[in-house]
Amino acid sequence: HLTLGSHKQALALVKEALAVRKEVLGEGHAEYATSVHTLGLVYSESGDHKSALPPTRRAVALRKACLGEKHPHYALSLSNLALLLQKM
């Protein structure tokens, strides 16, 4: 697990990446969905499963919409959601 200092740093960086991708690419882009997915992972890895749930669910929805149900990144987001739910 991440230490508190590295968690704060990681969270700040992923939020910055998310903002940049949203501004440059828009919310309908697969790379934006990747940043949302990563945000969920950072929260989950720190043990904050409650905060991880919304971005993890959002990543599933975004990847389904922009990549389709047959894409491996969509399947990865589904798997991460399942693992997160198991931890809660």
XYZ file of N, CA and C in Angstrom:
264
model
N 0.834 -1.200 0.000
C 0.000 0.000 0.000
C 0.870 1.253 0.000
N 0.278 2.328 -0.463
C 0.984 3.598 -0.512
C 1.064 4.224 0.872
N 2.142 4.946 1.137
C 2.204 5.730 2.367
C 1.334 6.965 2.176
N 1.000 7.618 3.269
C 0.130 8.784 3.186
C 0.724 9.869 2.291
N 2.032 10.115 2.416
C 2.679 11.130 1.588
C 2.629 10.791 0.115
N 2.942 9.543 -0.213
C 2.929 9.163 -1.623
C 1.504 9.090 -2.163
N 0.541 8.765 -1.285
C -0.868 8.748 -1.717
C -1.317 10.153 -2.106
N -0.996 11.128 -1.272
C -1.384 12.511 -1.577
C -0.746 12.981 -2.878
N 0.503 12.623 -3.064
C 1.220 12.997 -4.282
C 0.593 12.317 -5.505
N 0.328 11.035 -5.386
C -0.280 10.286 -6.491
C -1.659 10.835 -6.814
N -2.432 11.118 -5.792
C -3.775 11.654 -5.995
C -3.725 12.997 -6.711
N -2.812 13.860 -6.312
C -2.672 15.165 -6.962
C -2.292 15.010 -8.430
N -1.386 14.101 -8.714
C -0.947 13.902 -10.100
C -2.049 13.330 -10.981
N -2.769 12.348 -10.466
C -3.823 11.748 -11.283
C -4.971 12.739 -11.498
N -5.238 13.568 -10.515
C -6.280 14.591 -10.694
C -5.845 15.637 -11.719
N -4.568 15.966 -11.722
C -4.049 16.903 -12.722
C -4.153 16.301 -14.125
N -3.763 15.046 -14.266
C -3.869 14.363 -15.566
C -5.317 14.302 -16.018
N -6.220 14.021 -15.097
C -7.648 13.949 -15.404
C -8.147 15.294 -15.935
N -7.758 16.371 -15.271
C -8.184 17.710 -15.700
C -7.645 18.055 -17.079
N -6.381 17.727 -17.336
C -5.776 18.019 -18.635
C -6.478 17.233 -19.738
N -6.673 15.944 -19.498
C -7.324 15.118 -20.527
C -8.761 15.564 -20.766
N -9.456 15.973 -19.712
C -10.827 16.460 -19.884
C -10.841 17.712 -20.747
N -9.926 18.640 -20.455
C -9.860 19.894 -21.206
C -9.452 19.674 -22.661
N -8.438 18.843 -22.876
C -7.875 18.676 -24.210
C -8.674 17.691 -25.063
N -9.091 16.582 -24.450
C -9.725 15.510 -25.218
C -11.234 15.412 -25.025
N -11.725 15.847 -23.888
C -13.144 15.730 -23.582
C -13.450 14.428 -22.860
N -14.610 14.398 -22.218
C -15.000 13.249 -21.400
C -15.347 12.008 -22.204
N -15.552 12.147 -23.487
C -15.897 11.002 -24.315
C -14.700 10.258 -24.884
N -13.503 10.675 -24.539
C -12.287 10.083 -25.086
C -11.786 8.950 -24.199
N -11.229 7.922 -24.813
C -10.727 6.757 -24.085
C -9.612 7.118 -23.107
N -8.770 8.087 -23.443
C -7.689 8.484 -22.535
C -8.228 9.179 -21.287
N -9.323 9.900 -21.432
C -9.972 10.486 -20.252
C -10.492 9.349 -19.359
N -11.100 8.355 -19.970
C -11.590 7.204 -19.220
C -10.455 6.499 -18.479
N -9.279 6.454 -19.084
C -8.118 5.854 -18.429
C -7.742 6.634 -17.177
N -7.800 7.952 -17.241
C -7.494 8.755 -16.057
C -8.529 8.561 -14.955
N -9.787 8.425 -15.322
C -10.838 8.150 -14.337
C -10.575 6.791 -13.689
N -10.222 5.822 -14.507
C -9.881 4.477 -14.033
C -8.718 4.537 -13.036
N -7.686 5.292 -13.384
C -6.512 5.422 -12.529
C -6.854 6.114 -11.212
N -7.733 7.089 -11.250
C -8.169 7.748 -10.021
C -8.786 6.733 -9.063
N -9.634 5.876 -9.585
C -10.222 4.828 -8.755
C -9.169 3.910 -8.170
N -8.174 3.565 -8.974
C -7.096 2.693 -8.496
C -6.285 3.334 -7.381
N -5.997 4.621 -7.507
C -5.214 5.315 -6.483
C -5.973 5.324 -5.153
N -7.258 5.635 -5.209
C -8.061 5.585 -3.982
C -8.086 4.168 -3.403
N -8.304 3.192 -4.252
C -8.399 1.806 -3.791
C -7.100 1.332 -3.168
N -5.974 1.639 -3.815
C -4.676 1.218 -3.302
C -4.353 1.843 -1.949
N -4.947 3.005 -1.676
C -4.706 3.657 -0.389
C -5.643 3.125 0.690
N -6.573 2.246 0.289
C -7.530 1.693 1.241
C -8.813 2.490 1.354
N -8.944 3.555 0.573
C -10.147 4.394 0.599
C -11.144 3.869 -0.444
N -11.747 2.754 -0.125
C -12.629 2.075 -1.076
C -13.904 2.873 -1.356
N -14.377 3.587 -0.359
C -15.584 4.403 -0.562
C -15.352 5.468 -1.627
N -14.191 6.135 -1.567
C -13.872 7.158 -2.575
C -13.536 6.542 -3.922
N -13.075 5.298 -3.915
C -12.715 4.625 -5.165
C -13.933 4.212 -5.979
N -15.034 3.978 -5.307
C -16.208 3.430 -6.001
C -16.756 4.336 -7.112
N -17.012 5.634 -6.873
C -17.561 6.461 -7.965
C -16.684 6.525 -9.211
N -15.370 6.804 -9.099
C -14.591 6.832 -10.346
C -14.461 5.461 -10.999
N -14.458 4.402 -10.209
C -14.367 3.067 -10.792
C -15.636 2.748 -11.584
N -16.776 3.068 -11.018
C -18.046 2.881 -11.755
C -18.087 3.771 -13.001
N -17.609 4.989 -12.868
C -17.603 5.931 -14.003
C -16.685 5.423 -15.110
N -15.538 4.862 -14.742
C -14.614 4.325 -15.746
C -15.267 3.192 -16.525
N -16.026 2.343 -15.835
C -16.746 1.265 -16.515
C -17.701 1.852 -17.547
N -18.485 2.831 -17.129
C -19.463 3.440 -18.037
C -18.796 4.151 -19.208
N -17.737 4.908 -18.921
C -17.037 5.636 -19.993
C -16.403 4.685 -20.992
N -15.734 3.657 -20.486
C -15.079 2.715 -21.392
C -16.094 1.925 -22.206
N -17.214 1.596 -21.620
C -18.269 0.907 -22.367
C -18.760 1.807 -23.504
N -18.975 3.088 -23.180
C -19.500 4.030 -24.177
C -18.505 4.318 -25.294
N -17.223 4.503 -24.951
C -16.278 4.914 -26.002
C -15.510 3.757 -26.627
N -15.434 2.619 -25.956
C -14.669 1.491 -26.498
C -15.536 0.278 -26.851
N -16.669 0.159 -26.201
C -17.551 -0.980 -26.447
C -17.303 -2.122 -25.472
N -18.253 -3.020 -25.409
C -18.220 -4.125 -24.453
C -17.220 -5.218 -24.797
N -16.653 -5.198 -25.967
C -15.699 -6.235 -26.375
C -14.240 -5.796 -26.221
N -14.024 -4.595 -25.715
C -12.655 -4.070 -25.598
C -12.018 -4.533 -24.285
N -10.730 -4.893 -24.324
C -10.065 -5.361 -23.101
C -9.989 -4.312 -21.989
N -9.951 -3.034 -22.324
C -9.918 -2.006 -21.277
C -11.257 -1.924 -20.551
N -12.351 -2.160 -21.264
C -13.660 -2.229 -20.622
C -13.688 -3.421 -19.663
N -13.182 -4.552 -20.114
C -13.139 -5.745 -19.266
C -12.266 -5.509 -18.035
N -11.161 -4.793 -18.200
C -10.292 -4.478 -17.069
C -11.022 -3.618 -16.045
N -11.758 -2.630 -16.507
C -12.517 -1.787 -15.583
C -13.587 -2.598 -14.854
N -14.230 -3.512 -15.547
C -15.207 -4.392 -14.893
C -14.533 -5.236 -13.816
N -13.379 -5.771 -14.123
C -12.646 -6.596 -13.160
C -12.236 -5.781 -11.940
N -11.754 -4.559 -12.169
C -11.365 -3.708 -11.048
C -12.561 -3.337 -10.184
N -13.702 -3.125 -10.808
C -14.919 -2.848 -10.045
C -15.289 -4.052 -9.181
N -15.199 -5.228 -9.752
C -15.511 -6.447 -8.993
C -14.580 -6.599 -7.801
N -13.283 -6.382 -7.999
C -12.317 -6.485 -6.919
C -12.578 -5.449 -5.830
N -12.917 -4.250 -6.244
C -13.223 -3.190 -5.298
C -14.455 -3.550 -4.466
N -15.502 -3.999 -5.120
C -16.708 -4.381 -4.405
C -16.444 -5.508 -3.412
N -15.562 -6.385 -3.767
C -15.204 -7.487 -2.878
C -14.518 -6.976 -1.612
N -13.757 -5.888 -1.727
C -13.036 -5.324 -0.591
C -13.940 -4.544 0.352
N -15.118 -4.153 -0.126
C -15.991 -3.278 0.667
C -16.834 -4.049 1.669
